[in-house]
Structure formats: C-alpha cells, structure tokens
mmCIF file of C-alpha atoms and ligand atoms in Angstrom:
data_model
loop_
_atom_site.group_PDB
_atom_site.id
_atom_site.type_symbol
_atom_site.label_atom_id
_atom_site.label_comp_id
_atom_site.label_asym_id
_atom_site.label_seq_id
_atom_site.Cartn_x
_atom_site.Cartn_y
_atom_site.Cartn_z
ATOM 1 C CA UNK A 1422 0.000 0.052 -0.151
ATOM 2 C CA UNK A 1423 1.771 3.103 -0.797
ATOM 3 C CA UNK A 1424 0.393 6.140 0.462
ATOM 4 C CA UNK A 1425 1.431 10.213 0.174
ATOM 5 C CA UNK A 1426 -0.314 10.959 3.252
ATOM 6 C CA UNK A 1427 -0.569 9.073 7.221
ATOM 7 C CA UNK A 1428 -3.661 10.268 6.876
ATOM 8 C CA UNK A 1429 -5.096 7.482 3.565
ATOM 9 C CA UNK A 1430 -3.859 5.219 7.029
ATOM 10 C CA UNK A 1431 -6.862 5.916 9.231
ATOM 11 C CA UNK A 1432 -9.408 3.022 9.553
ATOM 12 C CA UNK A 1433 -9.940 -0.905 7.268
ATOM 13 C CA UNK A 1434 -7.802 -1.829 10.990
ATOM 14 C CA UNK A 1435 -7.289 -5.712 11.650
ATOM 15 C CA UNK A 1436 -10.451 -7.740 14.330
ATOM 16 C CA UNK A 1437 -8.767 -10.132 15.860
ATOM 17 C CA UNK A 1438 -11.186 -12.870 16.605
ATOM 18 C CA UNK A 1439 -10.310 -15.176 19.744
ATOM 19 C CA UNK A 1440 -10.928 -18.561 20.021
ATOM 20 C CA UNK A 1441 -10.889 -21.123 21.603
ATOM 21 C CA UNK A 1442 -7.104 -21.732 21.692
ATOM 22 C CA UNK A 1443 -6.007 -18.284 22.911
ATOM 23 C CA UNK A 1444 -8.488 -18.628 26.125
ATOM 24 C CA UNK A 1445 -11.623 -21.106 26.412
ATOM 25 C CA UNK A 1446 -14.348 -19.331 25.278
ATOM 26 C CA UNK A 1447 -17.630 -20.523 26.512
ATOM 27 C CA UNK A 1448 -20.198 -22.476 24.799
ATOM 28 C CA UNK A 1449 -18.395 -22.634 21.420
ATOM 29 C CA UNK A 1450 -18.106 -18.172 20.715
ATOM 30 C CA UNK A 1451 -15.822 -16.228 19.999
ATOM 31 C CA UNK A 1452 -15.117 -13.058 20.214
ATOM 32 C CA UNK A 1453 -14.175 -10.311 17.697
ATOM 33 C CA UNK A 1454 -11.860 -7.175 18.728
ATOM 34 C CA UNK A 1455 -10.990 -4.556 16.823
ATOM 35 C CA UNK A 1456 -7.570 -3.765 16.404
ATOM 36 C CA UNK A 1457 -7.936 0.637 16.629
ATOM 37 C CA UNK A 1458 -4.826 0.924 18.338
ATOM 38 C CA UNK A 1459 -3.021 -0.080 14.626
ATOM 39 C CA UNK A 1460 -4.234 3.425 13.842
ATOM 40 C CA UNK A 1461 -1.056 5.597 12.392
ATOM 41 C CA UNK A 1462 -1.389 8.273 15.406
ATOM 42 C CA UNK A 1463 -2.319 4.669 18.061
ATOM 43 C CA UNK A 1464 -5.603 5.001 18.469
ATOM 44 C CA UNK A 1465 -9.593 5.503 17.669
ATOM 45 C CA UNK A 1466 -9.646 8.317 17.478
ATOM 46 C CA UNK A 1467 -7.771 9.353 14.374
ATOM 47 C CA UNK A 1468 -11.280 8.537 12.882
ATOM 48 C CA UNK A 1469 -12.157 11.860 14.442
ATOM 49 C CA UNK A 1470 -9.675 13.905 14.329
ATOM 50 C CA UNK A 1471 -10.136 13.004 10.567
ATOM 51 C CA UNK A 1472 -14.170 13.574 9.823
ATOM 52 C CA UNK A 1473 -13.966 16.605 12.168
ATOM 53 C CA UNK A 1474 -11.780 18.491 9.796
ATOM 54 C CA UNK A 1475 -13.133 17.579 6.900
ATOM 55 C CA UNK A 1476 -16.924 18.721 7.802
ATOM 56 C CA UNK A 1477 -15.492 21.192 9.432
ATOM 57 C CA UNK A 1478 -13.785 22.516 6.457
ATOM 58 C CA UNK A 1479 -16.230 21.169 3.979
ATOM 59 C CA UNK A 1480 -19.230 23.471 6.323
ATOM 60 C CA UNK A 1481 -17.122 26.489 6.706
ATOM 61 C CA UNK A 1482 -16.510 26.449 10.416
ATOM 62 C CA UNK A 1483 -12.863 25.307 9.396
ATOM 63 C CA UNK A 1484 -10.219 26.966 6.958
ATOM 64 C CA UNK A 1485 -6.431 27.929 6.258
ATOM 65 C CA UNK A 1486 -5.880 30.121 8.700
ATOM 66 C CA UNK A 1487 -8.496 28.583 12.107
ATOM 67 C CA UNK A 1488 -6.561 27.454 15.072
ATOM 68 C CA UNK A 1489 -8.237 24.451 16.964
ATOM 69 C CA UNK A 1490 -8.679 24.295 20.451
ATOM 70 C CA UNK A 1491 -9.816 21.061 21.692
ATOM 71 C CA UNK A 1492 -9.874 19.365 25.934
ATOM 72 C CA UNK A 1493 -9.047 15.271 25.982
ATOM 73 C CA UNK A 1494 -7.002 13.808 27.497
ATOM 74 C CA UNK A 1495 -4.533 12.846 24.737
ATOM 75 C CA UNK A 1496 -6.457 10.616 21.909
ATOM 76 C CA UNK A 1497 -8.140 13.210 20.144
ATOM 77 C CA UNK A 1498 -5.273 15.321 20.713
ATOM 78 C CA UNK A 1499 -3.729 13.277 19.049
ATOM 79 C CA UNK A 1500 -5.859 12.536 16.482
ATOM 80 C CA UNK A 1501 -6.758 15.629 15.400
ATOM 81 C CA UNK A 1502 -2.774 16.793 15.729
ATOM 82 C CA UNK A 1503 -2.438 14.527 12.852
ATOM 83 C CA UNK A 1504 -4.456 15.652 10.338
ATOM 84 C CA UNK A 1505 -3.757 19.025 10.956
ATOM 85 C CA UNK A 1506 -0.275 18.654 9.934
ATOM 86 C CA UNK A 1507 -1.720 17.606 6.806
ATOM 87 C CA UNK A 1508 -3.253 21.205 6.653
ATOM 88 C CA UNK A 1509 -0.751 22.862 8.311
ATOM 89 C CA UNK A 1510 -3.611 23.806 11.042
ATOM 90 C CA UNK A 1511 -2.056 24.799 14.351
ATOM 91 C CA UNK A 1512 -3.506 22.941 17.606
ATOM 92 C CA UNK A 1513 -4.158 23.956 21.135
ATOM 93 C CA UNK A 1514 -5.325 20.992 23.387
ATOM 94 C CA UNK A 1515 -6.104 21.725 26.813
ATOM 95 C CA UNK A 1516 -5.219 18.460 29.298
ATOM 96 C CA UNK A 1517 -5.736 17.373 32.304
ATOM 97 C CA UNK A 1518 -2.488 17.016 34.509
ATOM 98 C CA UNK A 1519 -2.897 13.797 35.206
ATOM 99 C CA UNK A 1520 -3.092 12.575 32.497
ATOM 100 C CA UNK A 1521 0.140 10.182 31.046
ATOM 101 C CA UNK A 1522 3.141 11.983 29.237
ATOM 102 C CA UNK A 1523 3.463 10.083 26.412
ATOM 103 C CA UNK A 1524 0.607 10.583 25.481
ATOM 104 C CA UNK A 1525 0.627 14.532 26.107
ATOM 105 C CA UNK A 1526 4.440 13.580 24.037
ATOM 106 C CA UNK A 1527 2.914 13.315 20.469
ATOM 107 C CA UNK A 1528 0.636 15.566 20.847
ATOM 108 C CA UNK A 1529 4.191 17.772 21.129
ATOM 109 C CA UNK A 1530 5.702 15.742 18.829
ATOM 110 C CA UNK A 1531 3.017 16.442 16.364
ATOM 111 C CA UNK A 1532 3.537 20.428 16.553
ATOM 112 C CA UNK A 1533 1.054 20.702 19.487
ATOM 113 C CA UNK A 1534 0.295 23.363 22.897
ATOM 114 C CA UNK A 1535 -0.024 21.372 25.469
ATOM 115 C CA UNK A 1536 -2.162 23.992 28.361
ATOM 116 C CA UNK A 1537 -3.011 21.720 31.559
ATOM 117 C CA UNK A 1538 -6.377 21.641 33.811
ATOM 118 C CA UNK A 1539 -6.577 20.897 37.631
ATOM 119 C CA UNK A 1540 -6.780 17.397 37.532
ATOM 120 C CA UNK A 1541 -8.388 17.632 40.667
ATOM 121 C CA UNK A 1542 -11.461 19.926 37.816
ATOM 122 C CA UNK A 1543 -11.904 16.422 35.783
ATOM 123 C CA UNK A 1544 -12.849 16.443 31.738
ATOM 124 C CA UNK A 1545 -15.281 18.860 33.048
ATOM 125 C CA UNK A 1546 -12.539 21.466 33.608
ATOM 126 C CA UNK A 1547 -10.643 21.703 30.456
ATOM 127 C CA UNK A 1548 -13.867 21.589 28.701
ATOM 128 C CA UNK A 1549 -14.427 24.852 30.633
ATOM 129 C CA UNK A 1550 -10.676 26.061 29.993
ATOM 130 C CA UNK A 1551 -10.856 25.662 26.259
ATOM 131 C CA UNK A 1552 -14.646 27.466 26.220
ATOM 132 C CA UNK A 1553 -12.511 30.119 27.112
ATOM 133 C CA UNK A 1554 -9.483 29.913 25.017
ATOM 134 C CA UNK A 1555 -12.090 29.239 22.088
ATOM 135 C CA UNK A 1556 -13.941 32.794 22.652
ATOM 136 C CA UNK A 1557 -10.028 35.186 23.525
ATOM 137 C CA UNK A 1558 -9.281 33.491 20.601
ATOM 138 C CA UNK A 1559 -9.662 34.639 16.630
ATOM 139 C CA UNK A 1560 -10.849 32.107 14.156
ATOM 140 C CA UNK A 1561 -10.488 28.760 16.443
ATOM 141 C CA UNK A 1562 -12.049 26.291 15.800
ATOM 142 C CA UNK A 1563 -14.029 24.376 18.795
ATOM 143 C CA UNK A 1564 -14.884 21.039 17.621
ATOM 144 C CA UNK A 1565 -16.036 19.694 21.512
ATOM 145 C CA UNK A 1566 -15.952 16.152 21.364
ATOM 146 C CA UNK A 1567 -18.401 15.687 24.355
ATOM 147 C CA UNK A 1568 -21.413 17.333 22.783
ATOM 148 C CA UNK A 1569 -20.414 17.738 18.780
ATOM 149 C CA UNK A 1570 -22.952 14.864 16.730
ATOM 150 C CA UNK A 1571 -19.940 14.325 14.645
ATOM 151 C CA UNK A 1572 -17.918 12.779 17.477
ATOM 152 C CA UNK A 1573 -20.978 9.765 16.711
ATOM 153 C CA UNK A 1574 -20.885 10.571 13.132
ATOM 154 C CA UNK A 1575 -18.055 9.175 12.188
ATOM 155 C CA UNK A 1576 -17.736 5.960 14.709
ATOM 156 C CA UNK A 1577 -21.394 5.198 12.801
ATOM 157 C CA UNK A 1578 -19.863 6.516 8.775
ATOM 158 C CA UNK A 1579 -16.641 4.042 9.458
ATOM 159 C CA UNK A 1580 -16.485 1.932 12.317
ATOM 160 C CA UNK A 1581 -19.781 0.943 12.075
ATOM 161 C CA UNK A 1582 -19.608 -0.486 8.010
ATOM 162 C CA UNK A 1583 -16.191 -1.577 9.019
ATOM 163 C CA UNK A 1584 -17.725 -4.293 11.696
ATOM 164 C CA UNK A 1585 -21.044 -4.973 9.515
ATOM 165 C CA UNK A 1586 -19.181 -6.164 6.756
ATOM 166 C CA UNK A 1587 -16.113 -7.251 8.322
ATOM 167 C CA UNK A 1588 -18.798 -10.451 9.390
ATOM 168 C CA UNK A 1589 -20.443 -10.442 6.729
ATOM 169 C CA UNK A 1590 -23.450 -9.210 8.866
ATOM 170 C CA UNK A 1591 -23.475 -12.179 11.386
ATOM 171 C CA UNK A 1592 -22.949 -10.322 14.869
ATOM 172 C CA UNK A 1593 -25.102 -10.800 18.425
ATOM 173 C CA UNK A 1594 -23.744 -8.252 20.143
ATOM 174 C CA UNK A 1595 -21.861 -5.339 20.967
ATOM 175 C CA UNK A 1596 -19.356 -3.316 23.872
ATOM 176 C CA UNK A 1597 -17.226 -0.904 24.077
ATOM 177 C CA UNK A 1598 -16.473 0.817 26.641
ATOM 178 C CA UNK A 1599 -17.065 4.720 26.852
ATOM 179 C CA UNK A 1600 -15.583 8.141 27.110
ATOM 180 C CA UNK A 1601 -16.894 10.040 25.572
ATOM 181 C CA UNK A 1602 -19.434 7.600 23.953
ATOM 182 C CA UNK A 1603 -18.820 8.642 20.647
ATOM 183 C CA UNK A 1604 -17.268 5.584 19.981
ATOM 184 C CA UNK A 1605 -20.378 3.302 21.432
ATOM 185 C CA UNK A 1606 -23.068 5.502 19.636
ATOM 186 C CA UNK A 1607 -21.952 6.172 16.541
ATOM 187 C CA UNK A 1608 -20.574 2.364 16.481
ATOM 188 C CA UNK A 1609 -23.413 1.608 17.606
ATOM 189 C CA UNK A 1610 -26.666 3.402 16.388
ATOM 190 C CA UNK A 1611 -25.617 2.202 13.106
ATOM 191 C CA UNK A 1612 -25.031 -1.789 13.995
ATOM 192 C CA UNK A 1613 -28.680 -2.327 15.292
ATOM 193 C CA UNK A 1614 -30.088 -0.029 12.019
ATOM 194 C CA UNK A 1615 -28.812 -2.764 10.271
ATOM 195 C CA UNK A 1616 -29.236 -5.618 13.134
ATOM 196 C CA UNK A 1617 -32.278 -4.783 15.762
ATOM 197 C CA UNK A 1618 -32.397 -7.667 17.196
ATOM 198 C CA UNK A 1619 -28.223 -6.961 18.667
ATOM 199 C CA UNK A 1620 -27.035 -6.556 22.673
ATOM 200 C CA UNK A 1621 -25.887 -3.602 23.073
ATOM 201 C CA UNK A 1622 -23.108 -2.907 26.211
ATOM 202 C CA UNK A 1623 -21.818 -0.389 27.475
ATOM 203 C CA UNK A 1624 -17.957 -0.985 29.205
ATOM 204 C CA UNK A 1625 -17.292 1.992 32.183
ATOM 205 C CA UNK A 1626 -14.421 1.837 35.465
ATOM 206 C CA UNK A 1627 -14.626 1.848 38.554
ATOM 207 C CA UNK A 1628 -16.239 5.671 39.462
ATOM 208 C CA UNK A 1629 -18.043 6.602 36.197
ATOM 209 C CA UNK A 1630 -20.939 6.947 37.201
ATOM 210 C CA UNK A 1631 -23.103 5.149 34.234
ATOM 211 C CA UNK A 1632 -24.467 1.849 37.114
ATOM 212 C CA UNK A 1633 -25.632 5.122 38.996
ATOM 213 C CA UNK A 1634 -21.741 4.374 41.769
ATOM 214 C CA UNK A 1635 -20.064 7.225 42.918
ATOM 215 C CA UNK A 1636 -17.645 8.970 40.766
ATOM 216 C CA UNK A 1637 -14.008 8.679 42.031
ATOM 217 C CA UNK A 1638 -10.995 8.422 40.148
ATOM 218 C CA UNK A 1639 -10.051 5.353 38.172
ATOM 219 C CA UNK A 1640 -6.549 4.202 36.183
ATOM 220 C CA UNK A 1641 -8.038 2.620 33.544
ATOM 221 C CA UNK A 1642 -7.808 5.715 30.650
ATOM 222 C CA UNK A 1643 -10.344 6.316 28.802
ATOM 223 C CA UNK A 1644 -13.473 5.331 29.704
ATOM 224 C CA UNK A 1645 -15.352 6.431 32.324
ATOM 225 C CA UNK A 1646 -17.463 9.455 32.999
ATOM 226 C CA UNK A 1647 -18.365 12.369 35.018
ATOM 227 C CA UNK A 1648 -21.704 13.330 32.767
ATOM 228 C CA UNK A 1649 -24.316 10.839 31.045
ATOM 229 C CA UNK A 1650 -22.829 12.207 27.329
ATOM 230 C CA UNK A 1651 -25.784 12.861 24.723
ATOM 231 C CA UNK A 1652 -24.943 10.935 22.060
ATOM 232 C CA UNK A 1653 -26.222 7.895 24.725
ATOM 233 C CA UNK A 1654 -30.089 9.989 25.282
ATOM 234 C CA UNK A 1655 -30.926 7.516 21.711
ATOM 235 C CA UNK A 1656 -30.165 4.168 22.095
ATOM 236 C CA UNK A 1657 -31.349 1.337 24.051
ATOM 237 C CA UNK A 1658 -28.537 -0.584 25.906
ATOM 238 C CA UNK A 1659 -28.809 -4.069 27.642
ATOM 239 C CA UNK A 1660 -26.699 -2.453 29.717
ATOM 240 C CA UNK A 1661 -24.004 -1.683 31.774
ATOM 241 C CA UNK A 1662 -20.528 -3.142 32.633
ATOM 242 C CA UNK A 1663 -18.617 -1.585 34.808
ATOM 243 C CA UNK A 1664 -15.157 -3.563 36.015
ATOM 244 C CA UNK A 1665 -12.296 -2.757 37.821
ATOM 245 C CA UNK A 1666 -9.211 -1.306 37.489
ATOM 246 C CA UNK A 1667 -7.524 -4.511 38.916
ATOM 247 C CA UNK A 1668 -9.599 -6.830 36.670
ATOM 248 C CA UNK A 1669 -8.876 -4.254 33.789
ATOM 249 C CA UNK A 1670 -5.456 -4.563 33.717
ATOM 250 C CA UNK A 1671 -5.195 -8.830 34.479
ATOM 251 C CA UNK A 1672 -7.010 -8.315 30.577
ATOM 252 C CA UNK A 1673 -4.728 -5.609 29.490
ATOM 253 C CA UNK A 1674 -1.638 -7.504 30.890
ATOM 254 C CA UNK A 1675 -2.681 -10.866 29.952
ATOM 255 C CA UNK A 1676 -4.000 -9.889 26.103
ATOM 256 C CA UNK A 1677 0.308 -9.361 25.872
ATOM 257 C CA UNK A 1678 1.088 -12.044 27.394
ATOM 258 C CA UNK A 1679 -0.861 -14.743 26.115
ATOM 259 C CA UNK A 1680 -2.120 -12.249 22.347
ATOM 260 C CA UNK A 1681 1.425 -10.083 21.622
ATOM 261 C CA UNK A 1682 -1.326 -7.537 21.012
ATOM 262 C CA UNK A 1683 0.254 -4.284 23.008
ATOM 263 C CA UNK A 1684 -3.303 -2.629 24.263
ATOM 264 C CA UNK A 1685 -4.392 0.343 26.490
ATOM 265 C CA UNK A 1686 -6.237 -0.859 30.179
ATOM 266 C CA UNK A 1687 -9.582 0.582 27.698
ATOM 267 C CA UNK A 1688 -8.886 -2.476 25.585
ATOM 268 C CA UNK A 1689 -8.183 -5.144 29.094
ATOM 269 C CA UNK A 1690 -11.533 -3.844 30.196
ATOM 270 C CA UNK A 1691 -13.726 -4.303 27.247
ATOM 271 C CA UNK A 1692 -12.329 -7.764 27.079
ATOM 272 C CA UNK A 1693 -12.546 -8.059 29.903
ATOM 273 C CA UNK A 1694 -16.696 -7.228 29.433
ATOM 274 C CA UNK A 1695 -16.674 -8.559 26.162
ATOM 275 C CA UNK A 1696 -15.974 -12.068 28.498
ATOM 276 C CA UNK A 1697 -18.833 -11.339 30.890
ATOM 277 C CA UNK A 1698 -21.052 -10.825 28.153
ATOM 278 C CA UNK A 1699 -20.246 -14.354 26.045
ATOM 279 C CA UNK A 1700 -21.658 -16.194 30.089
ATOM 280 C CA UNK A 1701 -25.258 -14.565 29.491
ATOM 281 C CA UNK A 1702 -25.362 -15.781 26.044
ATOM 282 C CA UNK A 1703 -26.256 -18.764 24.479
ATOM 283 C CA UNK A 1704 -24.451 -21.724 22.594
ATOM 284 C CA UNK A 1705 -22.208 -19.781 19.489
ATOM 285 C CA UNK A 1706 -22.704 -17.240 19.310
ATOM 286 C CA UNK A 1707 -20.523 -13.325 18.483
ATOM 287 C CA UNK A 1708 -19.806 -10.841 20.633
ATOM 288 C CA UNK A 1709 -18.112 -7.732 19.261
ATOM 289 C CA UNK A 1710 -15.727 -4.854 21.118
ATOM 290 C CA UNK A 1711 -12.922 -2.462 20.082
ATOM 291 C CA UNK A 1712 -9.293 -1.516 21.252
ATOM 292 C CA UNK A 1713 -9.193 1.369 21.555
ATOM 293 C CA UNK A 1714 -5.790 2.212 21.517
ATOM 294 C CA UNK A 1715 -1.974 1.173 22.493
ATOM 295 C CA UNK A 1716 -0.047 0.684 25.543
ATOM 296 C CA UNK A 1717 3.435 1.830 24.835
ATOM 297 C CA UNK A 1718 1.559 5.651 25.903
ATOM 298 C CA UNK A 1719 0.788 4.270 29.249
ATOM 299 C CA UNK A 1720 4.575 2.322 29.879
ATOM 300 C CA UNK A 1721 5.403 5.049 32.992
ATOM 301 C CA UNK A 1722 2.327 4.918 34.987
ATOM 302 C CA UNK A 1723 3.614 0.814 34.645
ATOM 303 C CA UNK A 1724 0.732 -0.984 31.638
ATOM 304 C CA UNK A 1725 3.328 -3.283 32.393
ATOM 305 C CA UNK A 1726 5.246 -4.216 36.011
HETATM 306 N N1 PMP B 3276 -10.195 4.241 25.005
HETATM 307 C C1 PMP B 3276 -9.135 4.920 25.048
HETATM 308 C C2 PMP B 3276 -8.115 4.724 25.526
HETATM 309 C C3 PMP B 3276 -9.569 7.074 25.019
HETATM 310 O O1 PMP B 3276 -9.026 7.134 24.687
HETATM 311 C C4 PMP B 3276 -11.359 7.141 24.674
HETATM 312 C C5 PMP B 3276 -11.804 8.003 25.025
HETATM 313 N N2 PMP B 3276 -11.649 8.970 25.458
HETATM 314 C C6 PMP B 3276 -11.516 6.058 25.099
HETATM 315 C C7 PMP B 3276 -11.778 4.794 24.778
HETATM 316 C C8 PMP B 3276 -14.266 5.769 24.649
HETATM 317 O O2 PMP B 3276 -13.937 6.298 23.145
HETATM 318 P P1 PMP B 3276 -14.836 7.496 22.710
HETATM 319 O O3 PMP B 3276 -14.572 8.735 23.667
HETATM 320 O O4 PMP B 3276 -15.676 7.359 21.384
HETATM 321 O O5 PMP B 3276 -16.469 7.429 24.408
#
C-alpha cells in the first residue's frame, strides 16, 4: 500500500478473532476485537480527528488559518493533530494534568500546544477552559467532542460499516467502552439499524457513574464518565458493565503476554466485559468489541509491572 499522507492509513484496521486456543470460550462463542490501536496515531480517535477536520472544512467552520482547540485526555488530541498537520493548522489542547505524559509528548511531537488544567477539575475543568480560550482566540474552532454530533457520526460512517461488512452482518452483541460515548453511540447506532436484535453493552470503569455508583478516580484511562454523554440518549442499551481497575489491568497484561496484543487498559476492560457478556448469552454467539489504543503510551504509568 503506497500512501502520500499518513491520514490515508486511518481505518480499515484488522479484526482479531479470539478462538478457543486463546481463551476457553464458553458455549462455542467467539469474541472479535477491532484493533484500533493500529491506526497511525495509535488510537481510535484518528478516525474522529480526520472526520472533524473534513467536516469542518466542508461546512466552512474551518479555513486555512483556523486554530483548532479541544479538551482531551490525549488520544483525540493526537488524532486531531495528526490530521491538522496535513492542512498546516495550529492546534491547542487542554489536558487535565493527570493524563499520561506519553500522550502529551505525542501531541507535542505533532506540533500541538498543551495547556494543563488541574486534575481535580476533571474533564469538566478542561471543557470550561477550552471554551474560554475559544472565545479569546480569533478564528478558532472548538469541535467539543463531548457535545458534537460529528463525534458519533465519525464512527457511524466508518467503524460501524467496517464491522458489519467484515462479519457479513453476523454480530450478536456489541461491547465497547464509553468515554465521550462517540465510539459506542455511532457504531451501535449503525449496527442496530442493520441488526435490530443486536445486544448493546457499554463498558465503564469503577468510579464512572453509568451504573449509578459514585464518581471517583480510576486508573483505567480513556473510559468512564462524570456525566451521562448526550449521545447515549437515543439508544436502548441492554447493560452497562462496570470493570474494576484490577480486572481491567489483569486482562490488559494477559492480552500482551498471551496474544502479543499491546493495548491500553480500556482494551483490557472491554475484553473483560466481552467475556462476561458471553457467559450471559446462549451457545455459539459472536461478540464484537473494540481495542481503542496502544500500551506504549502508558509505560510511565506502569501498565506492565
Ligand atoms: N479508550 C481510550 C483509550 C480512549 O482514549 C477513549 C476516548 N476517550 C475511549 C476508549 C472511548 O472513546 P469515546 O470517547 O468515543 O467514548
């Protein structure tokens, strides 16, 4: 495959099939994991960054001098910066201090400016700060992934249809982590339209509020919410699965050791939830999940002991 821009390598990621030799899959069922960490920026958010910029240009929200501003835990920043380079657009990302240093280094390597907000203010603090910056900076565009319908649309138009085609429309259950909710909502909406009987399972870490527990900090990075994402409201979600840090990291390490899948902790959590889903289902089901990003951006956080 010869390409002339790295953005051409976004999407069409491999779909990993776990078989009985990988894990003792109960009831002859199979888990398929979309290896989104193999996108060029190392995460699922490359799709979003590319889509937001293309749509921004098409709708006139972005011109060649626009400054892109966004609150992000890192992966959306990397995805946006990667596509912004193609158009030589300036990028400013507002990141709560606690998020991984590697992701911040990658954003900087792609030419972005990073502005920190206090960890204790969470992503809400980063959202507020980016709104202030966007009001101050002339010709700026704040996509605001947490509210922007382009976020789920990016996955509706890419990931949903890829999965459907790769599995010839034979999917019984879709299991995925929820941060902004864009990946889950966009992909699930597409799949539900095609497959009305598909089960939809959202994954969150302990400390996220979707199952009604109290909000507190957690080590699994990239998923978990302090408020219910607006994108979820149009979907009937069968269940939220809450995964502890311990379980998420145990599976993340097993995936490296057993399958050489060097993925981040939200992937371990997704895999744990997919295994639980299989236990609930009848014989011979096909469960699809997403592995959103790569392990090497969490080495300083001791993802591998
Ligand atoms: N996993 C990781 C590592 C992420 O960075 C994100 C995005 N925050 C997600 C999962 C969840 O994606 P979304 O924002 O689309 O819900």
